[in-house]
GROMACS .gro file of C-alpha atoms in nm:
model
  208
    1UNK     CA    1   5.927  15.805  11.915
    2UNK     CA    2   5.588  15.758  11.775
    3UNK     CA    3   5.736  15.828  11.420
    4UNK     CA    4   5.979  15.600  11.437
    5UNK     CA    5   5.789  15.331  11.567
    6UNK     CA    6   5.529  15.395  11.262
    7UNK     CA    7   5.826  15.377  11.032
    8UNK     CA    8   5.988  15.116  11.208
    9UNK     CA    9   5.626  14.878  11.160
   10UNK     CA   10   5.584  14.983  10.805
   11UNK     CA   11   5.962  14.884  10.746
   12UNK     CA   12   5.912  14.529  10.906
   13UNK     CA   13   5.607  14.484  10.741
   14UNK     CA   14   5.646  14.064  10.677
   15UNK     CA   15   5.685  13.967  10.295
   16UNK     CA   16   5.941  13.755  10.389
   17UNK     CA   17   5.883  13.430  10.235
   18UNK     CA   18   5.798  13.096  10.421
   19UNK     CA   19   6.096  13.025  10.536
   20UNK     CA   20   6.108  13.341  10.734
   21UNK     CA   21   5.767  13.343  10.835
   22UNK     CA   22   5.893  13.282  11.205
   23UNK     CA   23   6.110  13.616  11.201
   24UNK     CA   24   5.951  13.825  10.969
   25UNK     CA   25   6.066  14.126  11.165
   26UNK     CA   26   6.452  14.036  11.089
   27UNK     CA   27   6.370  14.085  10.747
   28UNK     CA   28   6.285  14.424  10.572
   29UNK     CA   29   6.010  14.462  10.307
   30UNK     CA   30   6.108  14.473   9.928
   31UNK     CA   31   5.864  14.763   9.917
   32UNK     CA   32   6.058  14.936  10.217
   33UNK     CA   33   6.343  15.056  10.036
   34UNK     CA   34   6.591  15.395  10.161
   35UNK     CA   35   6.569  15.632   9.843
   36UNK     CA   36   6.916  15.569   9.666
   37UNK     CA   37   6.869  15.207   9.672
   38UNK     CA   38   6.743  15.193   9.288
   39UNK     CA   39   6.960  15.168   9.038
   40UNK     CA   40   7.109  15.426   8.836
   41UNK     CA   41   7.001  15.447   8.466
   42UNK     CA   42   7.275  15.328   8.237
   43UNK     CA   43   7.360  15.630   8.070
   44UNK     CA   44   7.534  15.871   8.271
   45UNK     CA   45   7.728  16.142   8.184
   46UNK     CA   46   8.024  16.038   8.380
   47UNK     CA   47   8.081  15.688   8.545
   48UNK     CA   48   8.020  15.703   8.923
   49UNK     CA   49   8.138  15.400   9.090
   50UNK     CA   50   8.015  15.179   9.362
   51UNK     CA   51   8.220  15.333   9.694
   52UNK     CA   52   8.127  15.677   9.495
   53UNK     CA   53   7.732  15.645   9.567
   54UNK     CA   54   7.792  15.447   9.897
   55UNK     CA   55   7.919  15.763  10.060
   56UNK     CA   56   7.722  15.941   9.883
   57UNK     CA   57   7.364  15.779  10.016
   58UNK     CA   58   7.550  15.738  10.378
   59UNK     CA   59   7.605  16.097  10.393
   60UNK     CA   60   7.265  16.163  10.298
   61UNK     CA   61   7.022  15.853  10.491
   62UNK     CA   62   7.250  15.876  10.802
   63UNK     CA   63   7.341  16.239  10.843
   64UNK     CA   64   7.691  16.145  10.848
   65UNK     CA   65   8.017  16.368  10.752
   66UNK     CA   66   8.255  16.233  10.410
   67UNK     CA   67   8.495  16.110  10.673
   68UNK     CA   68   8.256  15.900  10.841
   69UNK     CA   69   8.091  15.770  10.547
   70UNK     CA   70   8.457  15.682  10.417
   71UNK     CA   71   8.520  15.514  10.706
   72UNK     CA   72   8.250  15.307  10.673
   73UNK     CA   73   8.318  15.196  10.255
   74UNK     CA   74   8.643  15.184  10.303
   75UNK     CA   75   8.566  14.868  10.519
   76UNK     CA   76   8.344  14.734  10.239
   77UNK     CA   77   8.635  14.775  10.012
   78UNK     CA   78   8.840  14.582  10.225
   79UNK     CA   79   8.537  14.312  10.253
   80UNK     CA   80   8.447  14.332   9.864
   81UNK     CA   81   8.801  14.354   9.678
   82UNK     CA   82   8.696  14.738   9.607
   83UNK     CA   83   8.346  14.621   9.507
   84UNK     CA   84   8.516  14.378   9.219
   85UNK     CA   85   8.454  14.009   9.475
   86UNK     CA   86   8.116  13.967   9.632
   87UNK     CA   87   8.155  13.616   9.688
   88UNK     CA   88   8.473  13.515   9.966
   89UNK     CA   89   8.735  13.372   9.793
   90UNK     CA   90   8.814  13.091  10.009
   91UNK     CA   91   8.439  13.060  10.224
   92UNK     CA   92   8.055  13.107  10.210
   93UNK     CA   93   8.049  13.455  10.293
   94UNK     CA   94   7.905  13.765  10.065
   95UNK     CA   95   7.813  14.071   9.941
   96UNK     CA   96   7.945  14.410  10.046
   97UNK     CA   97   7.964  14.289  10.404
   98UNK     CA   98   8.070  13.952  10.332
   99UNK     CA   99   7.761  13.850  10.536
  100UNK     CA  100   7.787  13.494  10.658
  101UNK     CA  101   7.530  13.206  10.837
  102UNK     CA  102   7.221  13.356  10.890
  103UNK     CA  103   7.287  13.739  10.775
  104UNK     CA  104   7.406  13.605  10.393
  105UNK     CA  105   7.061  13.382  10.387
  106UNK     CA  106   6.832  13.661  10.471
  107UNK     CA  107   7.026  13.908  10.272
  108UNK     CA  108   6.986  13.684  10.013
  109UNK     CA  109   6.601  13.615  10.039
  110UNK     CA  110   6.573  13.989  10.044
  111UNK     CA  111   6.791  14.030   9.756
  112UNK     CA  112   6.572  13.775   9.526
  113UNK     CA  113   6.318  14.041   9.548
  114UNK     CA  114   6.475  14.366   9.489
  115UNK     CA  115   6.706  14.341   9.243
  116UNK     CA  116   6.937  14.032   9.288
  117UNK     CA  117   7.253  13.954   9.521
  118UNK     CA  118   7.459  14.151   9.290
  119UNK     CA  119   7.296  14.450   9.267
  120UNK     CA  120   7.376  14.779   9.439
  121UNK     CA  121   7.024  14.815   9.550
  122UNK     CA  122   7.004  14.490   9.727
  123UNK     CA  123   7.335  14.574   9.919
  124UNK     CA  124   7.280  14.872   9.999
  125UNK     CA  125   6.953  14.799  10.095
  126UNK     CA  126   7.010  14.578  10.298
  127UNK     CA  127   7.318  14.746  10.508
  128UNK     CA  128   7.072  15.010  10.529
  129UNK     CA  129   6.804  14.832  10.720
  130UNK     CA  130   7.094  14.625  10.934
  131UNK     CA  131   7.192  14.980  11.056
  132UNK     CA  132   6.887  15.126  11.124
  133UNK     CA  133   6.710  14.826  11.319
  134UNK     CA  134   7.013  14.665  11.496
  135UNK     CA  135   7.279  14.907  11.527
  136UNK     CA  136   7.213  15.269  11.623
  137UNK     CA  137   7.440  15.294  11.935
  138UNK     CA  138   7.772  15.199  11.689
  139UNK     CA  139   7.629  15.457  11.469
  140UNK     CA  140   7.651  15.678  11.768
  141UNK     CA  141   7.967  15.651  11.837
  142UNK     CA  142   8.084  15.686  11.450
  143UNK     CA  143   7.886  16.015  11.515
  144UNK     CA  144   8.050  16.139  11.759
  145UNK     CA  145   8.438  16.157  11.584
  146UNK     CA  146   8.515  16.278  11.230
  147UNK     CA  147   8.859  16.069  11.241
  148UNK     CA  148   8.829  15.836  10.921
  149UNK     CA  149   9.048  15.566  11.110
  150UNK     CA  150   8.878  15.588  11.447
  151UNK     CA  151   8.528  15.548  11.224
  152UNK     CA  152   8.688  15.261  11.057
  153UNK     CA  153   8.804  15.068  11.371
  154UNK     CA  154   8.468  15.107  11.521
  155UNK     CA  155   8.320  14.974  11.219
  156UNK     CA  156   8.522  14.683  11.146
  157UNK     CA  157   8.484  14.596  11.506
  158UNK     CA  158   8.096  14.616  11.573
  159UNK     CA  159   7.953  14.566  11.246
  160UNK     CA  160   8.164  14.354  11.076
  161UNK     CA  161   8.349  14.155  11.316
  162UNK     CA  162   8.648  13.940  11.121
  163UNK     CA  163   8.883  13.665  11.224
  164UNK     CA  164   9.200  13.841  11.325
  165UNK     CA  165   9.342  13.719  11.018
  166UNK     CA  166   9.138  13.898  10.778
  167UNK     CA  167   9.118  14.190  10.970
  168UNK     CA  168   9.344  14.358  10.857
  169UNK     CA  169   9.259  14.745  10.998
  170UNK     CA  170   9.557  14.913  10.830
  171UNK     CA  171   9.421  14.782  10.472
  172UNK     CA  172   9.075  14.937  10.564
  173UNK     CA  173   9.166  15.233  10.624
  174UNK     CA  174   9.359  15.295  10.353
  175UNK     CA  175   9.084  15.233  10.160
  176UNK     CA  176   8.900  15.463  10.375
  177UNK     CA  177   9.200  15.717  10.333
  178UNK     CA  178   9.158  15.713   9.896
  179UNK     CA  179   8.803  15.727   9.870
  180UNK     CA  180   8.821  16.076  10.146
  181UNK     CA  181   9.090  16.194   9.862
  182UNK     CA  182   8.844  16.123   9.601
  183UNK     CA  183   9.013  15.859   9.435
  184UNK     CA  184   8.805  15.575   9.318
  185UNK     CA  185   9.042  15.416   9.058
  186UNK     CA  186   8.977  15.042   8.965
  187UNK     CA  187   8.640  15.015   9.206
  188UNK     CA  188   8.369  14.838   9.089
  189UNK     CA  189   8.135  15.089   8.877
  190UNK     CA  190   7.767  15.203   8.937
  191UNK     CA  191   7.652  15.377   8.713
  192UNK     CA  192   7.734  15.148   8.424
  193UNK     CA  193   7.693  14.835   8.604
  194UNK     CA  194   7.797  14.505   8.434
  195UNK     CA  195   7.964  14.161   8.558
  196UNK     CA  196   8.294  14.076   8.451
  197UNK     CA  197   8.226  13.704   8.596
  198UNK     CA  198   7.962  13.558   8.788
  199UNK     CA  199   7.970  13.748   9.146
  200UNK     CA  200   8.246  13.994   8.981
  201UNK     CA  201   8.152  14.373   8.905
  202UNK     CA  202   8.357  14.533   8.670
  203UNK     CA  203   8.503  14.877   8.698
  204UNK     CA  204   8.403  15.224   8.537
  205UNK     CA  205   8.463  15.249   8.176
  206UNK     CA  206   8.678  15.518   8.126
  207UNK     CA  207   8.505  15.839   8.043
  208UNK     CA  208   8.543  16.040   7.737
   0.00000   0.00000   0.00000
């Protein structure tokens, strides 16, 4: 408990700027980052793609199993247009998480200072810290069952929380359901990361 607490306080540390200067503790430090935040160099050997490196660094900063960590991006997929839409098509919402109100602005004034709203270390990032500080009993109970739908429900309805008509389970977990099969086609890409559009990753180039 001690440990955590120390990592907790260094974690919180407040560089938020002004406008957060009231909740500095809601917002996590640009220097606080999990280790597969940064970006990954632009040549690579073969393209990885976003939903690739999400389960990937869930596996790895959560101790969680591939089905679990599917469950989990598969969700973002649903959310993101398979990492191709950060910004809602029809609303104010965005990111990975589609994070609305509050959530997008302090994503956002973290984002400004660790890469941009775009980036895969700013959303990452930043889902990182939300489920470390605020959400370790969901993360419990994706722990305890290695069912990729089960994981998927329980995400969708704890962390993510839709209207009913986006919600939209079955499309989640289908996601969920590809990326345990290792298929990745047409996701938004990683390791070579460019925008399409404004807001609009574009996929893998297709390796050689």
């Amino acid at each position: 408990m001690r440990y955590f607490a120390a990592a907790t306080t260094a974690f919180l540390i407040a560089t938020t700027p002004p406008a957060f200067a009231d909740r500095g503790s809601n917002l996590p430090s640009a220097n606080s980052q999990p280790a597969a935040a940064t970006e990954a160099p632009e040549t690579q050997a073969a393209p990885i793609t976003i939903p690739e490196q999400l389960i990937t660094n869930l596996q790895r900063d959560f101790g969680l199993t591939r089905s679990q960590a599917a469950g989990i991006t598969g969700n973002l997929a649903h959310e993101s247009g398979n990492f191709r839409m950060l910004a809602e098509i029809d609303g104010g919402c965005y990111g990975y998480s589609q994070w609305c109100g509050p959530r997008k602005s302090r994503f956002r004034s973290y984002a400004a200072r660790v890469g941009g709203q775009e980036s895969f270390q700013a959303n990452y990032g930043y889902l990182h810290y939300e489920l470390k500080s605020e959400y370790g009993a969901m993360m419990r109970r994706i722990r305890a069952t290695d069912d990729v739908s089960q994981v998927a429900r329980i995400f969708m309805k704890t962390y993510l929380r839709p209207r009913a008509s986006t919600a939209n389970l079955q499309r989640r977990v289908r996601f969920s359901e590809m990326y345990l099969a290792y298929r990745f086609d047409g996701a938004g890409c990683y390791s070579h990361f460019q925008l399409e559009a404004s807001n609009r990753p574009a996929a893998c180039p297709e390796s050689t």
